[in-house]
Amino acid sequence: MRQLAIALACGTMLTGCTASLSDSQEPVFSASSTAIPADTGEAQIADLLSRMSVERKVAQLIMPDISTITPDDVETYRFGTVLNGGNSGPNGNDFAPAPEWLELADAYWDASVKPLENGEPAIPVLWGTDAVHGHSNIIGATVFPHNIGLGATRDPDLIRMIGAATATEIEVTGIDWTFAPTVAVARDDRWGRTYESYSEDPDLVSQMGVAMVEGLQGIPGADDFLGQGRVASTAKHFFGDGGTEQGVDQGDVNGDLQDLMAVHARPYPPVIEAGVASIMASFNSINGRKMHGNGPLLTGELRDRLGFDGLVIGDWNGHGQVAGCTNSNCPQALLAGLDVYMVPEEWKALYENTLAQVRDGTVPMARLDEAVTRVLRMKQQLGMFDSPKRPSERVNAGRWDKLGFAPHRAVAREAVAKSLVLLKNEGVLPLREGANILVAGSAANNIPQQAGGWSVTWQGGGDLTAEHFPGATSIFAGIAAQAEAAGGRATLSAEGAMPEGSIDVAIVVFGEQPYAEFVGDRKDTVFRDEEGLELLKKFKAEGVPTVAVFLSGRPLWMNRELNAANAFVAAWLPGSEGAGVADVLFGQRQATGRLSFSWPATCEGNPLNSSDGALYPLGFGLSFESAEQFAALSEECGALDAGNGSAWFTAGRLGAFIQAVADNAVLGDLRGTGNGITATGLDRNAQEDARKIRFQPGATLTLSGPDSTAGWRIAYKVDTRPDGAVTVTAGGETFDLSQSMLVAEGKGWREMVLTEQCLGKTGSKLSFTSTGEFTLDISQITREQREGETQCSF
């Protein structure tokens, strides 16, 4: 398959090919160079800058989200850049078909280049997107394995192919820029972004990061560098994002600066040498100082010592976390070295405040010009000033056949196969020809789960189905096709029901539910969902050999499952091409994946800082010929007794075993629309860590979970009083909240405590009903048994 993909992409079998993947009938990019001589290029930029008003200069530094701006806004303000967040899409629809993305790209472009009355230059707008494992916001795109799996391949040539394929698919929709690759060195598996890291080893991260940059952009000096068939890339997040205390997202990184940089900044010199167009500042703090406002690091280290002269972009409202700043007012970030503010919603106020700060001298004109120059230089490198073309007029634009293109899927399938790490094998693998196979587990035929977070939606999973991944192949479908080709059969039973006739082997596919960023943070590395464990034990008791296929964004404590299975495969988050799993299980490809992260030996802590070390070290992985003996592992784990705590909704996610429904419509992670309820993401302390819940008249929202006598503590906000009565029900008792909601109006975030005092009984369900239109913001729901506190409060 890889030979086919390379042949189609490059017309050669030579290793190291970096050509963009396309069909063989026409070139993907122009043979002519897009490079501009340095003296000519800088003169062009200086000329443009000299003719720009201060208003237009400031607008170049403002990046709003497409969910909050129209083409008319782009025409009025002339923003330099725009982005689509993980849950943003054209016309307010993150499920919008690909043609609508291209249509919107044209609309923004046209608005940005309309002639200005005063004769100053009209600068084209630049659109950035999070294409972190393929162009995965777009329905129908090829979804590659997440970076943790790519690190396990140890194959930079393959990573270049993935970057080239991703660039082509991004171009299909008219977008120019991706916020990838992540070059974080994740050092604590509890971090919810661990799967975005190639490895805990900074040298492996450097190697893979360079390869992805070269695949996306081309190689500096080559004819196609940042030309057609290529997009601008972003190394993120500078720096220390993978080294926060206890793996807390956006948290603190502490220690000697040079020691920290030796690990967490090590990938940056290589990607800078590879010509990375932009670098994104990190949310975290270094020794108590937020990176978005850290001049000694953003300027002193990144610019002066490491020599980066490209664009430094902020992360989602990251500037608002700087001491003394808000999302709408932060000259500190610009003065520290940030060039572009990512300000999804409060762009107008930030624009006006920054403009005023330039006029009153708070922001020197020299600093403004420096930042604008970097924006213009990146656009110039992308060919946006010389013979510019509307997005739809570019070579790959609108080529819907190249979205989910067969050669791209072939490369993705190879990446899946090469990413799998065999941790245990008692002679079960590879599967023999003619075998009758039972495939069990809810993840076996579940494309959203195998894709993970950042797949169509920001957090992935939820209400997504296979229909949101047209052309993709589930793990079961891949197994079934190969079983039939080998003269056997594969039967799917998610619950593990035994079919008629004998079964030679059972494959159990299970793992983590999708998540992204802080939602995925954990307090330990214990895998608590026992679905896979129970299935493995069931088959073992019936004398059926088993293969465990584990889907996860990080290594987790799996001693019980490892003991119960005859073979165990760490499959990470393989993406859209589940057939790559079958390629290894059936021996069509060798088991060559090697751990890019060490595997925990105990259920407390992290392998890198645990006195118990690792169960499987960095670089471990069995081949089919390995003869290592497996010794039974300890299954003692105090953390298992702690469970998942009392959180029903926190950090933008429902707790384990908690469900939210609007009548019969399930709202995964308290998000979605159904039966008069619309629940959308809302930022309180972090991106979409809260929900805005809109009730239509007569609508009811019900949360259900384990039965308990504990009460509820709810962080909530009411901006506008309800039109009718609002009630809460639990245990058969209904309490009227209407007066409390009137009092709460406009008072900001408040706390509601609901106990048996007002509800009669708490039980396992909590329902809110509104007889009129009403909007309730919620950021946290926990259950608490508080001795001596029985009164309800609002």
Coordinates of C-alpha atoms in Angstrom, one line a residue, residues 258-543:
Q258 CA 18.1 25.7 31.6
D259 CA 17.1 22.2 32.8
L260 CA 13.5 22.8 31.6
M261 CA 14.6 24.1 28.2
A262 CA 17.0 21.1 27.8
V263 CA 13.9 18.9 27.7
H264 CA 10.9 21.0 26.7
A265 CA 12.5 23.4 24.3
R266 CA 14.8 20.9 22.6
P267 CA 12.5 20.3 19.6
Y268 CA 12.4 24.0 18.7
P269 CA 15.9 24.5 17.2
P270 CA 15.4 21.6 14.8
V271 CA 11.9 22.8 13.6
I272 CA 13.2 26.3 13.3
E273 CA 16.0 25.0 11.1
A274 CA 13.3 23.2 9.1
G275 CA 11.7 26.5 8.3
V276 CA 8.6 26.3 10.5
A277 CA 6.4 29.3 9.6
S278 CA 4.9 30.0 13.0
I279 CA 5.2 29.1 16.6
M280 CA 2.3 29.1 19.1
A281 CA 2.8 30.4 22.6
S282 CA 1.8 28.0 25.4
F283 CA -1.0 28.4 28.0
N284 CA 1.2 27.2 30.8
S285 CA 3.4 29.2 33.3
I286 CA 7.1 28.9 33.7
N287 CA 8.1 29.4 37.3
G288 CA 4.9 31.3 37.9
R289 CA 4.9 33.5 34.8
K290 CA 2.4 32.9 32.0
M291 CA 4.1 32.2 28.7
H292 CA 1.9 34.6 26.7
G293 CA 3.4 37.5 28.7
N294 CA 6.9 36.2 29.2
G295 CA 9.2 38.5 27.3
P296 CA 12.5 36.9 28.5
L297 CA 11.3 33.6 27.0
L298 CA 9.2 34.7 24.0
T299 CA 11.7 37.3 22.9
G300 CA 15.0 36.6 24.8
E301 CA 15.1 32.9 24.3
L302 CA 12.9 32.2 21.2
R303 CA 13.9 35.2 19.1
D304 CA 17.4 36.2 20.3
R305 CA 18.9 32.9 21.4
L306 CA 17.1 30.3 19.2
G307 CA 17.0 32.7 16.2
F308 CA 13.3 32.3 15.3
D309 CA 12.2 35.1 12.9
G310 CA 8.8 33.8 12.0
L311 CA 5.3 34.5 13.4
V312 CA 4.5 34.0 17.1
I313 CA 0.8 33.4 17.5
G314 CA -1.2 33.2 20.7
D315 CA -3.5 30.3 21.8
W316 CA -7.2 30.6 22.4
N317 CA -7.5 33.7 24.7
G318 CA -4.2 32.7 26.2
H319 CA -3.3 36.4 26.5
G320 CA -6.2 36.9 28.8
Q321 CA -4.5 34.7 31.4
V322 CA -1.5 37.1 31.7
A323 CA -1.4 38.9 35.0
G324 CA -3.2 42.2 34.6
C325 CA -4.8 41.2 31.4
T326 CA -8.3 40.3 30.1
N327 CA -9.3 38.7 26.8
S328 CA -10.1 42.2 25.5
N329 CA -7.1 44.1 26.9
C330 CA -3.5 42.9 27.0
P331 CA -0.7 45.1 25.7
Q332 CA 1.6 43.0 27.9
A333 CA 1.4 40.0 25.5
L334 CA 2.3 42.1 22.4
L335 CA 5.2 43.8 24.3
A336 CA 6.4 40.4 25.4
G337 CA 6.8 39.2 21.8
L338 CA 3.4 37.9 20.7
D339 CA 2.6 38.9 17.1
V340 CA -1.0 37.7 16.7
Y341 CA -3.7 37.5 19.4
M342 CA -6.0 34.6 19.0
V343 CA -9.2 36.2 20.4
P344 CA -12.2 34.1 19.3
E345 CA -15.0 36.3 20.6
E346 CA -13.9 39.6 22.2
W347 CA -12.0 40.7 19.0
K348 CA -13.8 44.1 18.7
A349 CA -12.9 45.3 22.2
L350 CA -9.3 43.9 21.9
Y351 CA -8.9 45.7 18.5
E352 CA -10.2 49.0 19.9
N353 CA -8.0 48.8 23.1
T354 CA -4.9 47.8 21.2
L355 CA -5.5 50.7 18.7
A356 CA -5.8 53.1 21.6
Q357 CA -2.6 51.7 23.2
V358 CA -0.6 52.3 20.0
R359 CA -2.0 55.8 19.7
D360 CA -1.1 56.7 23.4
G361 CA 2.4 55.1 23.2
T362 CA 1.7 52.1 25.5
V363 CA 2.6 50.0 22.5
P364 CA 5.5 51.6 20.5
M365 CA 5.0 51.9 16.8
A366 CA 8.2 50.0 16.3
R367 CA 6.8 47.0 18.1
L368 CA 3.5 47.2 16.1
D369 CA 5.5 47.4 12.8
E370 CA 7.7 44.5 13.8
A371 CA 4.6 42.2 14.4
V372 CA 2.8 43.3 11.3
T373 CA 6.0 42.7 9.3
R374 CA 6.0 39.1 10.4
V375 CA 2.4 38.6 9.4
L376 CA 3.1 40.1 6.0
R377 CA 6.2 38.0 5.5
M378 CA 4.3 34.8 6.2
K379 CA 1.6 35.8 3.7
Q380 CA 4.3 36.7 1.2
Q381 CA 6.0 33.3 1.6
L382 CA 2.6 31.7 0.9
G383 CA 2.4 33.6 -2.4
M384 CA -0.5 35.8 -1.3
F385 CA 0.9 39.0 -2.8
D386 CA 2.3 37.8 -6.2
S387 CA -0.4 36.6 -8.6
P388 CA -2.8 35.9 -5.7
K389 CA -5.7 33.6 -6.3
R390 CA -9.0 33.2 -4.5
P391 CA -9.1 30.0 -2.5
S392 CA -11.4 28.3 -5.0
E393 CA -9.0 29.1 -7.9
R394 CA -6.0 27.3 -6.5
V395 CA -4.8 24.0 -7.9
N396 CA -6.3 21.6 -5.2
A397 CA -9.3 23.7 -4.2
G398 CA -12.6 22.0 -4.8
R399 CA -11.0 18.7 -5.7
W400 CA -13.4 16.7 -3.5
D401 CA -11.8 13.5 -4.8
K402 CA -8.7 14.4 -2.9
L403 CA -10.5 14.7 0.4
G404 CA -10.1 11.2 1.8
F405 CA -8.1 10.4 -1.3
A406 CA -7.2 6.7 -1.7
P407 CA -3.4 7.2 -1.6
H408 CA -3.8 9.3 1.6
R409 CA -5.9 6.5 3.2
A410 CA -3.2 4.0 2.1
V411 CA -0.6 6.0 4.0
A412 CA -2.9 6.3 7.0
R413 CA -3.4 2.6 7.0
E414 CA 0.3 2.0 7.0
A415 CA 0.7 4.4 9.8
V416 CA -1.9 2.5 11.9
A417 CA -0.1 -0.8 11.3
K418 CA 3.3 0.7 12.1
S419 CA 2.0 2.4 15.3
L420 CA 0.7 -0.7 17.0
V421 CA 2.8 -2.0 19.9
L422 CA 2.6 -5.6 20.9
L423 CA 3.0 -5.8 24.7
K424 CA 2.1 -9.5 25.2
N425 CA 1.7 -12.5 22.9
E426 CA 1.3 -16.1 24.1
G427 CA 1.4 -17.5 20.6
V428 CA -2.0 -16.2 19.6
L429 CA -0.7 -13.7 17.0
P430 CA -0.6 -13.5 14.1
L431 CA -4.0 -15.1 13.6
R432 CA -4.0 -18.3 11.6
E433 CA -5.7 -18.6 8.2
G434 CA -9.3 -19.9 8.3
A435 CA -9.8 -18.9 11.9
N436 CA -13.4 -18.3 13.2
I437 CA -13.2 -15.0 15.2
L438 CA -15.5 -13.3 17.6
V439 CA -15.0 -9.6 17.8
A440 CA -16.3 -8.0 21.0
G441 CA -16.3 -4.6 22.8
S442 CA -18.2 -1.4 22.2
A443 CA -15.2 0.1 20.4
A444 CA -14.8 -2.6 17.8
N445 CA -17.2 -1.0 15.3
N446 CA -16.9 2.5 16.6
I447 CA -15.1 4.9 14.3
P448 CA -15.6 8.0 16.5
Q449 CA -13.9 6.2 19.4
Q450 CA -11.0 5.0 17.4
A451 CA -10.5 8.5 16.0
G452 CA -10.4 10.1 19.4
G453 CA -10.5 13.9 20.2
W454 CA -10.0 16.6 17.5
S455 CA -12.0 14.5 15.1
V456 CA -14.9 16.4 13.4
T457 CA -15.5 18.1 16.7
W458 CA -13.1 19.4 19.3
Q459 CA -13.7 16.7 21.9
G460 CA -14.7 14.0 19.4
G461 CA -17.1 11.2 20.3
G462 CA -20.3 12.3 21.9
D463 CA -23.1 12.2 19.3
L464 CA -20.7 11.4 16.4
T465 CA -21.4 8.3 14.4
A466 CA -19.8 6.5 11.5
E467 CA -21.9 8.8 9.1
H468 CA -19.6 11.6 10.2
F469 CA -16.6 9.7 8.8
P470 CA -17.6 8.7 5.3
G471 CA -15.1 6.4 3.7
A472 CA -13.6 5.3 7.0
T473 CA -13.1 1.7 8.1
S474 CA -13.8 0.5 11.6
I475 CA -11.5 -2.0 13.3
F476 CA -14.1 -4.7 13.0
A477 CA -14.7 -4.1 9.3
G478 CA -11.0 -4.5 8.7
I479 CA -10.9 -7.7 10.7
A480 CA -13.9 -9.1 8.9
A481 CA -12.5 -8.4 5.4
Q482 CA -9.2 -10.1 6.2
A483 CA -10.8 -13.0 8.0
E484 CA -12.9 -13.7 4.9
A485 CA -10.0 -13.3 2.6
A486 CA -8.1 -15.9 4.7
G487 CA -10.9 -18.4 4.5
G488 CA -12.4 -17.7 7.9
R489 CA -15.1 -15.5 9.4
A490 CA -15.4 -12.7 11.9
T491 CA -18.6 -12.2 14.0
L492 CA -19.4 -9.0 15.8
S493 CA -20.9 -9.0 19.2
A494 CA -20.2 -5.9 21.3
E495 CA -21.5 -7.7 24.4
G496 CA -19.5 -10.9 23.7
A497 CA -22.4 -13.2 23.0
M498 CA -21.0 -16.5 21.6
P499 CA -22.3 -17.4 18.1
E500 CA -23.2 -20.9 17.0
G501 CA -20.3 -23.1 16.2
S502 CA -16.8 -23.1 17.5
I503 CA -14.7 -19.9 18.0
D504 CA -10.9 -20.0 17.6
V505 CA -10.1 -16.7 19.1
A506 CA -11.9 -13.6 20.6
I507 CA -10.7 -10.1 19.8
V508 CA -11.8 -7.5 22.5
V509 CA -11.6 -3.9 21.4
F510 CA -12.0 -1.4 24.2
G511 CA -10.5 1.8 25.6
E512 CA -10.8 5.4 26.5
Q513 CA -13.7 7.5 25.4
P514 CA -12.6 10.5 23.2
Y515 CA -11.5 13.7 24.8
A516 CA -9.2 16.7 24.2
E517 CA -7.2 19.2 26.2
F518 CA -8.1 19.8 29.9
V519 CA -11.2 17.6 29.7
G520 CA -8.8 14.6 29.4
D521 CA -6.7 15.5 32.4
R522 CA -6.7 12.7 35.1
K523 CA -5.6 12.4 38.7
D524 CA -3.9 9.0 38.1
T525 CA -3.1 6.6 35.3
V526 CA -5.8 3.9 36.2
F527 CA -8.1 2.7 33.5
R528 CA -11.4 2.1 35.4
D529 CA -13.8 1.2 32.6
E530 CA -14.1 -2.6 33.1
E531 CA -16.0 -3.5 29.9
G532 CA -12.9 -4.9 28.3
L533 CA -11.8 -6.7 31.5
E534 CA -15.1 -8.4 32.0
L535 CA -15.1 -9.6 28.4
L536 CA -11.6 -10.9 28.6
K537 CA -12.4 -12.8 31.8
K538 CA -15.6 -14.2 30.3
F539 CA -13.7 -15.7 27.3
K540 CA -10.9 -16.9 29.5
A541 CA -13.4 -18.8 31.6
E542 CA -14.9 -20.3 28.4
G543 CA -11.4 -21.5 27.3

